[in-house]
């Protein structure tokens, strides 16, 4: 074709001055002309042909375009002659073809041996999809024949839209050859393996026999049959040694070592049994102590949370594991105790001792004397003794020592102590004090006529009458018989006024005592005498 598009010469085809018969061929012709490079396409507008276009250059200029066309069917047959494989070209339904047969919804453009290939692929399409041929060939078996159907990817310039090229190859003979070769190879390999195993057996039979003998003898170590193992192995002197000889020697050496260890273990077991007996004895003693000791024995943390508590502690407090043993303690007292317990818990302080009041399970208050020490597991060992009765006894003894049994007033000893302190305070403040000595007139007559019981009642009533007549800071005391002393403190710093104050109090007491007393159901009037110092 000239650059104007006129046909200048043709070979083998129709004499036609038209440059092309379809838009697709015209497009490729222009592409070859403008790009000055070869191009091509497959056109099935009339009959499926393969076209190639190449620019004709003269003096570095394009003077025309050379075109070569071949029938698609001829190309398919040529491929079949060269590769001995059948080719099938299919197009989408939009492409006009001479045959109305379809495969996977596409029309058939050309096929080598169409009478055999087309039905075969159509039957294969019932089991596979076209996309199955994209990644690898599909293998279709029919009538003991195996076919491989694969899709060939063409260059974009040499394929039409919607066109697929399928290559169908009968690989039955090749597979049979591969199968025979595989079977022959497996037979050869099997014979080789058997020969190799036989050779290995001949080479290893003696070592395996020795190894089996060692393996059968090793369990004797666990059974303690050390002498029997040494007889089974039967070490002999050799010039050369192999690994099995080393294993024999190791087993015999191990038997001697284990035999020695067995004797040591027996001795250790004897010592351990003696130790267990001693520990059991101590444990029983500790258990007996914990269950029978009349003391609270508890393990706690610094917060007072109980971890363990003995039987006596549980009965006395009514508490159990998880309770707070100091829950009845005032907050300020508990905070002070907690600081000391934290020091013990940290190992800074060895022990702490204190007393606290605890509300027991009997709803009574108990005074507990505590001793706290640290255990190795960071718990505190708290031992508490109930000293309530001891405290009560001490208070009773103190009361008997310093108070009158009949009137419950301070006795002579307590009066002298308070008098000493009163004189010291008076010396510091400059204020005077006073003493009132009181006795009843005719007290002996009451005892003689009405009895000592009536006299005791009289003395008790006398103490009750004197109390309201004195101030809160003053002290009333019975020093014996019907004699009472009133200690007056913090009077005036002027002697005349202090004397007047003392006299006024004495007069008030005397007026109260002069009132009749009820004795034995009768009123008795008894006078009193008061001396003032």
Coordinates of C-alpha atoms in Angstrom, one line a residue:
X1 CA 0.0 0.0 0.0
X2 CA 1.2 3.5 -0.8
X3 CA 1.2 6.3 1.9
X4 CA -2.0 7.4 0.4
X5 CA -3.6 4.0 1.1
X6 CA -3.8 2.8 -2.5
X7 CA -2.9 -0.9 -3.1
X8 CA 0.1 -1.0 -5.4
X9 CA 0.6 -4.7 -5.6
X10 CA -0.9 -8.0 -4.3
X11 CA 0.0 -11.6 -4.2
X12 CA -2.1 -14.6 -3.4
X13 CA -5.3 -12.7 -2.7
X14 CA -8.1 -10.9 -4.5
X15 CA -7.2 -7.9 -6.6
X16 CA -8.8 -5.1 -4.7
X17 CA -7.8 -1.5 -4.6
X18 CA -9.4 -1.1 -1.2
X19 CA -6.8 -0.9 1.5
X20 CA -8.8 -2.6 4.2
X21 CA -12.2 -4.1 4.8
X22 CA -12.7 -3.3 8.6
X23 CA -12.1 -0.6 11.1
X24 CA -9.8 -2.9 13.1
X25 CA -7.5 -3.4 10.0
X26 CA -7.5 0.3 9.2
X27 CA -6.5 1.1 12.7
X28 CA -3.5 -1.3 12.6
X29 CA -2.5 0.1 9.2
X30 CA -2.4 3.6 10.6
X31 CA -0.6 2.4 13.7
X32 CA 2.2 0.8 11.5
X33 CA 2.4 3.9 9.4
X34 CA 2.6 6.4 12.2
X35 CA 4.7 4.4 14.6
X36 CA 7.0 3.2 11.9
X37 CA 7.0 -0.2 13.5
X38 CA 5.4 -3.6 12.7
X39 CA 2.0 -4.5 14.1
X40 CA -0.7 -7.1 13.5
X41 CA -4.2 -8.4 14.5
X42 CA -6.7 -11.2 14.0
X43 CA -9.8 -10.1 12.1
X44 CA -12.9 -12.2 11.8
X45 CA -15.2 -9.6 10.1
X46 CA -15.5 -11.8 7.0
X47 CA -13.3 -14.8 7.5
X48 CA -10.9 -15.2 10.3
X49 CA -7.4 -14.2 9.2
X50 CA -4.1 -13.2 10.8
X51 CA -2.8 -9.9 9.5
X52 CA 0.7 -8.4 9.9
X53 CA 1.7 -4.8 8.8
X54 CA 5.2 -3.4 8.4
X55 CA 6.2 0.1 7.2
X56 CA 8.3 0.3 4.0
X57 CA 11.3 2.7 4.4
X58 CA 13.2 4.4 1.7
X59 CA 15.9 6.9 2.5
X60 CA 14.7 6.9 6.1
X61 CA 11.2 7.8 5.1
X62 CA 8.0 5.7 5.1
X63 CA 6.9 5.2 1.5
X64 CA 4.3 2.6 2.1
X65 CA 3.0 -0.3 4.2
X66 CA 3.5 -4.0 3.5
X67 CA 0.7 -6.4 4.6
X68 CA 0.7 -10.2 4.9
X69 CA -2.4 -12.2 5.7
X70 CA -3.0 -15.8 6.4
X71 CA -6.1 -17.8 7.1
X72 CA -6.6 -18.6 10.8
X73 CA -7.5 -22.2 9.9
X74 CA -4.2 -22.5 8.0
X75 CA -2.4 -21.2 11.1
X76 CA -4.1 -23.7 13.3
X77 CA -3.3 -26.6 10.9
X78 CA 0.3 -25.4 10.7
X79 CA 0.6 -25.4 14.5
X80 CA -0.9 -29.0 14.6
X81 CA 1.6 -30.2 12.0
X82 CA 4.5 -28.7 14.0
X83 CA 3.5 -29.6 17.6
X84 CA 1.2 -32.6 17.0
X85 CA -1.2 -30.9 19.3
X86 CA -4.7 -29.8 18.4
X87 CA -5.7 -26.1 18.5
X88 CA -9.2 -24.6 19.1
X89 CA -9.9 -20.9 18.7
X90 CA -13.1 -19.5 20.3
X91 CA -14.6 -16.0 20.3
X92 CA -17.4 -14.3 22.2
X93 CA -20.9 -14.4 20.6
X94 CA -20.5 -10.9 19.2
X95 CA -18.0 -12.1 16.7
X96 CA -19.5 -13.4 13.4
X97 CA -18.3 -16.9 12.7
X98 CA -19.4 -19.6 10.2
X99 CA -20.2 -22.2 12.9
X100 CA -23.1 -22.0 15.3
X101 CA -21.4 -24.4 17.8
X102 CA -20.3 -22.9 21.1
X103 CA -18.0 -23.9 24.0
X104 CA -18.3 -22.1 27.4
X105 CA -20.7 -19.7 25.7
X106 CA -18.3 -18.7 23.0
X107 CA -18.4 -19.5 19.2
X108 CA -15.7 -21.7 17.5
X109 CA -13.6 -19.8 15.0
X110 CA -11.2 -22.5 14.0
X111 CA -10.1 -26.0 15.1
X112 CA -7.7 -28.7 14.0
X113 CA -9.5 -32.0 13.6
X114 CA -12.8 -30.3 14.5
X115 CA -14.8 -33.6 14.2
X116 CA -12.9 -34.9 17.3
X117 CA -11.6 -31.9 19.2
X118 CA -14.8 -29.9 19.3
X119 CA -17.0 -32.6 20.9
X120 CA -14.2 -33.6 23.3
X121 CA -13.8 -30.0 24.6
X122 CA -17.6 -29.6 24.8
X123 CA -17.8 -32.7 27.0
X124 CA -14.9 -31.4 29.2
X125 CA -16.6 -28.0 29.6
X126 CA -19.4 -29.8 31.5
X127 CA -16.9 -30.6 34.3
X128 CA -14.6 -27.6 34.1
X129 CA -14.9 -23.8 33.6
X130 CA -12.9 -21.7 31.2
X131 CA -11.2 -20.0 34.2
X132 CA -9.9 -23.4 35.3
X133 CA -7.5 -23.3 32.3
X134 CA -6.0 -19.9 33.2
X135 CA -3.5 -21.0 35.8
X136 CA -2.6 -24.5 34.7
X137 CA -3.8 -27.1 32.2
X138 CA -6.8 -29.1 33.1
X139 CA -6.5 -32.9 32.7
X140 CA -9.6 -34.6 31.2
X141 CA -9.9 -38.4 31.1
X142 CA -12.2 -40.1 28.6
X143 CA -12.2 -43.7 27.3
X144 CA -8.8 -44.5 29.0
X145 CA -7.3 -41.5 27.2
X146 CA -6.0 -38.5 29.1
X147 CA -6.1 -35.1 27.5
X148 CA -4.5 -31.8 28.7
X149 CA -6.5 -28.7 27.8
X150 CA -4.6 -25.4 28.3
X151 CA -5.3 -21.8 27.4
X152 CA -2.5 -20.0 25.4
X153 CA -1.9 -16.3 26.2
X154 CA -1.1 -14.4 23.0
X155 CA 0.5 -11.0 22.6
X156 CA -2.0 -8.1 22.7
X157 CA -1.2 -7.1 19.1
X158 CA -2.0 -10.6 17.8
X159 CA -5.3 -11.3 19.5
X160 CA -8.8 -10.1 19.1
X161 CA -11.1 -9.0 21.9
X162 CA -13.0 -12.0 23.4
X163 CA -10.7 -14.5 21.7
X164 CA -9.2 -17.5 23.5
X165 CA -6.8 -20.1 22.0
X166 CA -7.0 -23.6 23.5
X167 CA -4.4 -26.3 23.0
X168 CA -5.6 -29.9 23.4
X169 CA -2.9 -32.6 23.7
X170 CA -3.4 -36.3 24.2
X171 CA -0.8 -37.1 26.9
X172 CA -1.9 -40.8 27.4
X173 CA 1.3 -42.3 25.9
X174 CA 3.6 -39.9 27.8
X175 CA 1.8 -40.7 31.0
X176 CA 2.1 -44.4 30.4
X177 CA 5.8 -44.0 29.7
X178 CA 6.2 -41.9 33.0
X179 CA 4.2 -44.6 34.8
X180 CA 6.3 -47.4 33.5
X181 CA 9.5 -45.5 34.2
X182 CA 8.2 -44.7 37.7
X183 CA 7.4 -48.4 38.4
X184 CA 10.7 -49.5 37.1
X185 CA 12.5 -46.9 39.2
X186 CA 10.5 -47.9 42.3
X187 CA 11.4 -51.5 41.7
X188 CA 15.1 -50.6 41.4
X189 CA 14.9 -48.5 44.5
X190 CA 13.1 -51.2 46.5
X191 CA 15.8 -53.8 45.5
X192 CA 18.5 -51.3 46.4
X193 CA 16.9 -50.6 49.8
X194 CA 16.6 -54.3 50.5
X195 CA 20.2 -54.8 49.6
X196 CA 21.2 -51.8 51.7
X197 CA 19.2 -53.1 54.7
X198 CA 20.7 -56.5 54.4
X199 CA 24.2 -55.0 54.3
X200 CA 23.4 -52.8 57.3
X201 CA 22.0 -55.8 59.2
X202 CA 25.2 -57.8 58.5
X203 CA 27.3 -54.8 59.6
X204 CA 25.2 -54.0 62.7
X205 CA 24.1 -57.4 63.9
X206 CA 26.9 -57.9 66.3
X207 CA 26.9 -54.3 67.7
X208 CA 23.1 -54.5 68.0
X209 CA 23.4 -57.7 69.9
X210 CA 25.8 -56.1 72.4
X211 CA 23.6 -53.0 72.5
X212 CA 20.5 -55.1 73.2
X213 CA 22.4 -56.9 76.0
X214 CA 23.2 -53.5 77.6
X215 CA 19.6 -52.3 77.2
X216 CA 18.3 -55.5 78.9
X217 CA 20.9 -55.1 81.7
X218 CA 20.3 -51.4 82.4
X219 CA 16.9 -52.0 84.2
X220 CA 18.8 -54.0 86.8
X221 CA 20.2 -50.7 88.1
X222 CA 16.7 -49.6 89.0
X223 CA 16.0 -53.0 90.7
X224 CA 19.2 -52.7 92.8
X225 CA 20.7 -55.9 91.2
X226 CA 24.1 -54.4 90.8
X227 CA 26.1 -57.6 90.9
X228 CA 23.8 -59.3 88.4
X229 CA 24.3 -56.4 86.0
X230 CA 28.1 -56.7 86.3
X231 CA 27.8 -60.4 85.5
X232 CA 25.6 -59.8 82.5
X233 CA 27.9 -57.2 80.9
X234 CA 31.1 -59.2 81.8
X235 CA 33.8 -56.6 81.1
X236 CA 36.9 -58.1 79.3
X237 CA 40.3 -56.6 78.7
X238 CA 40.6 -55.2 75.2
X239 CA 43.3 -53.4 73.2
X240 CA 40.9 -51.3 71.2
X241 CA 37.7 -49.7 72.4
X242 CA 34.5 -48.6 70.6
X243 CA 31.5 -46.7 71.8
X244 CA 29.8 -49.8 73.1
X245 CA 32.8 -50.7 75.2
X246 CA 32.6 -47.2 76.7
X247 CA 28.9 -47.7 77.4
X248 CA 29.6 -51.1 79.1
X249 CA 32.3 -49.5 81.3
X250 CA 29.9 -46.6 82.1
X251 CA 27.1 -49.0 83.1
X252 CA 29.4 -51.0 85.4
X253 CA 30.9 -47.8 86.9
X254 CA 27.3 -46.5 87.5
X255 CA 26.4 -49.7 89.2
X256 CA 29.2 -49.2 91.8
X257 CA 28.2 -45.6 92.2
X258 CA 24.6 -46.4 92.7
X259 CA 25.4 -49.2 95.1
X260 CA 27.4 -46.8 97.2
X261 CA 24.6 -44.2 97.0
X262 CA 22.1 -46.9 98.1
X263 CA 24.0 -47.5 101.3
X264 CA 24.2 -43.7 101.9
X265 CA 20.5 -43.3 101.3
X266 CA 19.7 -46.2 103.7
X267 CA 21.7 -44.4 106.4
X268 CA 20.0 -41.1 105.5
X269 CA 16.6 -42.7 105.7
X270 CA 17.4 -44.0 109.2
X271 CA 18.4 -40.5 110.3
X272 CA 15.4 -39.0 108.6
X273 CA 13.0 -41.4 110.4
X274 CA 14.6 -40.5 113.7
X275 CA 14.2 -36.8 112.7
X276 CA 10.6 -37.3 111.7
X277 CA 9.9 -39.0 115.0
X278 CA 11.4 -36.1 116.9
X279 CA 9.5 -33.5 114.7
X280 CA 6.3 -35.5 115.2
X281 CA 6.9 -35.5 119.0
X282 CA 7.5 -31.7 119.0
X283 CA 4.5 -31.1 116.8
X284 CA 2.3 -33.1 119.1
X285 CA 3.7 -31.1 122.0
X286 CA 3.0 -27.8 120.2
X287 CA -0.5 -28.9 119.2
X288 CA -1.2 -29.9 122.8
X289 CA 0.2 -26.6 124.0
X290 CA -1.9 -24.6 121.6
X291 CA -5.1 -26.5 122.4
X292 CA -4.6 -26.6 126.2
X293 CA -2.8 -23.3 127.0
X294 CA -5.1 -20.8 128.6
X295 CA -3.7 -17.9 126.6
X296 CA -4.6 -16.3 123.2
X297 CA -2.1 -17.5 120.7
X298 CA -2.6 -16.0 117.2
X299 CA -0.7 -15.2 114.1
X300 CA -1.7 -11.9 112.6
X301 CA -0.4 -9.1 110.3
X302 CA 0.3 -5.5 111.4
X303 CA -3.4 -4.6 110.8
X304 CA -4.4 -7.2 113.4
X305 CA -6.1 -9.6 110.9
X306 CA -6.1 -13.1 112.3
X307 CA -4.3 -15.8 110.2
X308 CA -4.5 -18.6 112.9
X309 CA -6.0 -18.7 116.3
X310 CA -5.9 -21.4 119.0
X311 CA -8.9 -22.9 120.7
X312 CA -8.7 -20.9 123.9
X313 CA -8.4 -17.6 121.9
X314 CA -11.4 -18.6 119.8
X315 CA -13.6 -19.4 122.8
X316 CA -12.5 -16.2 124.7
X317 CA -12.8 -13.7 121.9
X318 CA -15.5 -15.4 119.7
X319 CA -13.3 -14.6 116.7
X320 CA -12.0 -16.7 113.9
X321 CA -9.6 -16.5 110.9
X322 CA -10.0 -13.3 109.0
X323 CA -11.4 -11.2 111.9
X324 CA -9.6 -8.1 113.3
X325 CA -8.4 -9.0 116.8
X326 CA -8.1 -5.3 117.9
X327 CA -11.5 -4.2 116.6
X328 CA -12.6 -3.1 120.2
X329 CA -9.5 -0.9 120.7
X330 CA -9.9 2.9 120.5
X331 CA -8.6 4.3 117.3
X332 CA -5.8 6.4 118.8
X333 CA -4.6 3.5 120.8
X334 CA -4.7 1.2 117.8
X335 CA -2.7 3.6 115.6
X336 CA 0.0 3.7 118.2
X337 CA 0.0 -0.1 118.5
X338 CA 0.1 -0.4 114.7
X339 CA 3.3 1.7 114.4
X340 CA 5.0 -0.7 116.8
X341 CA 3.7 -3.8 115.0
X342 CA 4.9 -2.5 111.7
X343 CA 8.4 -2.1 113.1
X344 CA 8.3 -5.7 114.3
X345 CA 7.0 -6.9 110.9
X346 CA 9.9 -5.1 109.2
X347 CA 12.5 -6.6 111.6
X348 CA 13.4 -3.2 113.1
X349 CA 12.0 -4.1 116.6
X350 CA 12.2 -7.5 118.2
X351 CA 9.1 -7.4 120.4
X352 CA 6.4 -5.2 121.8
X353 CA 4.4 -5.6 125.0
X354 CA 1.2 -3.8 126.0
X355 CA -2.2 -4.2 127.6
X356 CA -5.6 -3.6 126.0
X357 CA -9.3 -4.1 126.8
X358 CA -11.1 -6.7 124.7
X359 CA -14.8 -7.4 124.6
X360 CA -15.1 -11.2 124.9
X361 CA -17.6 -13.7 123.6
X362 CA -19.3 -13.5 127.0
X363 CA -20.0 -9.7 126.4
X364 CA -17.6 -8.9 129.3
X365 CA -14.6 -6.7 129.1
X366 CA -11.3 -8.5 129.5
X367 CA -7.9 -7.0 130.2
X368 CA -5.4 -8.7 127.9
X369 CA -1.6 -8.5 128.4
X370 CA -0.1 -8.9 124.9
X371 CA 3.4 -9.8 123.7
X372 CA 4.1 -9.5 119.9
X373 CA 7.1 -11.1 118.1
X374 CA 8.0 -11.7 114.4
X375 CA 7.7 -15.0 112.7
X376 CA 9.9 -16.0 109.7
X377 CA 7.0 -15.8 107.2
X378 CA 6.4 -12.1 108.0
X379 CA 3.5 -12.9 110.2
X380 CA 3.4 -11.7 113.8
X381 CA 3.0 -14.1 116.7
X382 CA 0.7 -12.4 119.2
X383 CA 0.3 -14.1 122.7
X384 CA -2.3 -12.6 125.0
X385 CA -2.9 -13.4 128.7
X386 CA -6.3 -12.6 130.3
X387 CA -5.2 -10.6 133.4
X388 CA -8.7 -9.4 134.2
X389 CA -8.9 -11.3 137.5
X390 CA -5.3 -10.2 138.4
X391 CA -6.1 -6.6 137.7
X392 CA -9.3 -6.9 139.8
X393 CA -7.3 -8.5 142.6
X394 CA -4.7 -5.8 142.5
X395 CA -7.4 -3.1 142.5
X396 CA -9.1 -4.8 145.4
X397 CA -5.8 -5.1 147.3
X398 CA -5.0 -1.4 146.6
X399 CA -8.5 -0.5 147.7
X400 CA -8.1 -2.4 151.0
X401 CA -4.8 -0.8 151.5
X402 CA -6.0 2.8 151.1
X403 CA -9.8 2.7 151.7
X404 CA -11.9 2.0 154.8
X405 CA -13.8 -1.2 154.5
X406 CA -16.9 0.0 156.2
X407 CA -17.4 3.4 154.7
X408 CA -15.3 3.1 151.5
X409 CA -13.6 6.4 152.4
X410 CA -9.8 7.0 152.2
X411 CA -8.1 5.5 155.3
X412 CA -5.2 6.9 157.4
X413 CA -2.5 5.9 154.8
X414 CA -4.2 7.5 151.9
X415 CA -5.1 10.6 154.0
X416 CA -1.4 11.1 154.9
X417 CA -0.3 10.8 151.3
X418 CA -2.9 13.3 150.2
X419 CA -2.0 15.6 153.1
X420 CA 1.7 15.6 152.0
X421 CA 0.7 16.6 148.4
X422 CA -1.7 19.2 149.7
X423 CA 1.0 20.8 151.8
X424 CA 3.4 20.9 148.9
X425 CA 0.7 22.6 146.7
X426 CA -0.1 25.1 149.5
X427 CA 3.6 26.0 149.7
X428 CA 3.7 26.7 146.0
X429 CA 0.4 28.6 145.7
X430 CA 0.5 30.4 149.0
X431 CA -3.1 29.4 149.8
X432 CA -4.0 28.0 153.2
X433 CA -5.6 24.6 153.9
X434 CA -7.3 23.1 156.8
X435 CA -8.1 19.8 158.7
X436 CA -11.4 19.0 160.4
X437 CA -11.3 16.3 163.1
X438 CA -14.9 15.0 163.6
X439 CA -16.3 12.5 166.1
X440 CA -19.7 11.6 167.5
X441 CA -20.7 12.3 171.1
X442 CA -21.9 9.1 172.7
X443 CA -21.1 6.7 169.9
X444 CA -20.1 4.0 172.4
X445 CA -23.5 4.2 173.9
X446 CA -25.1 3.4 170.5
X447 CA -22.9 0.3 170.2
X448 CA -23.6 -0.8 173.7
X449 CA -27.4 -0.4 173.5
X450 CA -28.2 -1.1 169.8
X451 CA -25.2 -3.3 168.9
X452 CA -22.3 -3.0 166.5
X453 CA -24.5 -3.5 163.5
X454 CA -26.4 -0.3 164.3
X455 CA -23.1 1.4 165.0
X456 CA -21.8 0.4 161.5
X457 CA -25.0 1.8 159.9
X458 CA -24.5 5.0 161.9
X459 CA -20.9 5.4 160.6
X460 CA -22.0 4.8 157.0
X461 CA -24.8 7.3 157.3
X462 CA -22.4 9.8 158.8
X463 CA -20.0 9.4 155.8
X464 CA -22.9 10.0 153.4
X465 CA -23.9 13.2 155.2
X466 CA -20.4 14.7 155.3
X467 CA -19.8 14.1 151.6
X468 CA -22.3 16.7 150.3
X469 CA -21.0 19.3 152.7
X470 CA -17.5 19.5 151.3
X471 CA -16.1 20.6 148.0
X472 CA -15.0 18.4 145.1
X473 CA -11.2 19.0 145.7
X474 CA -11.5 18.2 149.5
X475 CA -11.0 14.7 151.0
X476 CA -13.0 13.0 153.7
X477 CA -11.3 10.1 155.6
X478 CA -12.2 7.7 158.4
X479 CA -9.1 7.1 160.6
X480 CA -10.8 4.7 163.1
X481 CA -13.9 4.2 165.3
X482 CA -16.1 7.3 165.0
X483 CA -13.3 9.6 164.0
X484 CA -13.4 11.3 160.6
X485 CA -11.0 13.8 159.1
X486 CA -11.8 16.3 156.3
X487 CA -8.8 17.7 154.4
X488 CA -9.6 21.2 153.0
X489 CA -7.5 22.5 150.1
X490 CA -7.1 25.7 148.2
X491 CA -8.7 28.1 150.8
X492 CA -7.9 31.8 150.9
X493 CA -4.3 33.0 150.9
X494 CA -5.3 35.1 153.9
X495 CA -5.3 33.3 157.2
X496 CA -8.3 35.1 158.7
X497 CA -10.4 34.3 155.5
X498 CA -9.1 30.7 155.4
X499 CA -10.1 30.2 159.0
X500 CA -13.6 31.6 158.3
X501 CA -14.0 29.3 155.3
X502 CA -13.0 26.3 157.4
X503 CA -15.4 27.2 160.1
X504 CA -18.2 27.6 157.7
X505 CA -17.7 24.1 156.3
X506 CA -17.4 22.7 159.8
X507 CA -20.7 24.4 160.8
X508 CA -22.4 23.0 157.7
X509 CA -21.2 19.5 158.5
X510 CA -22.2 19.8 162.2
X511 CA -25.7 20.9 161.2
X512 CA -26.0 17.9 158.8
X513 CA -24.8 15.5 161.5
X514 CA -27.1 16.9 164.2
X515 CA -30.2 15.8 162.3
X516 CA -31.8 12.5 163.6
X517 CA -30.5 9.1 162.4
X518 CA -32.8 6.2 161.6
X519 CA -31.4 3.2 163.6
X520 CA -33.3 -0.1 164.1
X521 CA -36.5 1.6 163.0
X522 CA -36.2 4.5 165.4
X523 CA -34.9 8.1 165.2
X524 CA -31.8 8.8 167.2
X525 CA -30.4 12.3 167.6
X526 CA -26.6 12.3 168.2
X527 CA -24.4 15.4 168.5
X528 CA -20.9 15.8 167.0
X529 CA -17.7 17.6 167.9
X530 CA -15.4 19.2 165.3
X531 CA -11.8 20.4 165.8
X532 CA -10.3 22.7 163.2
X533 CA -6.6 23.2 162.5

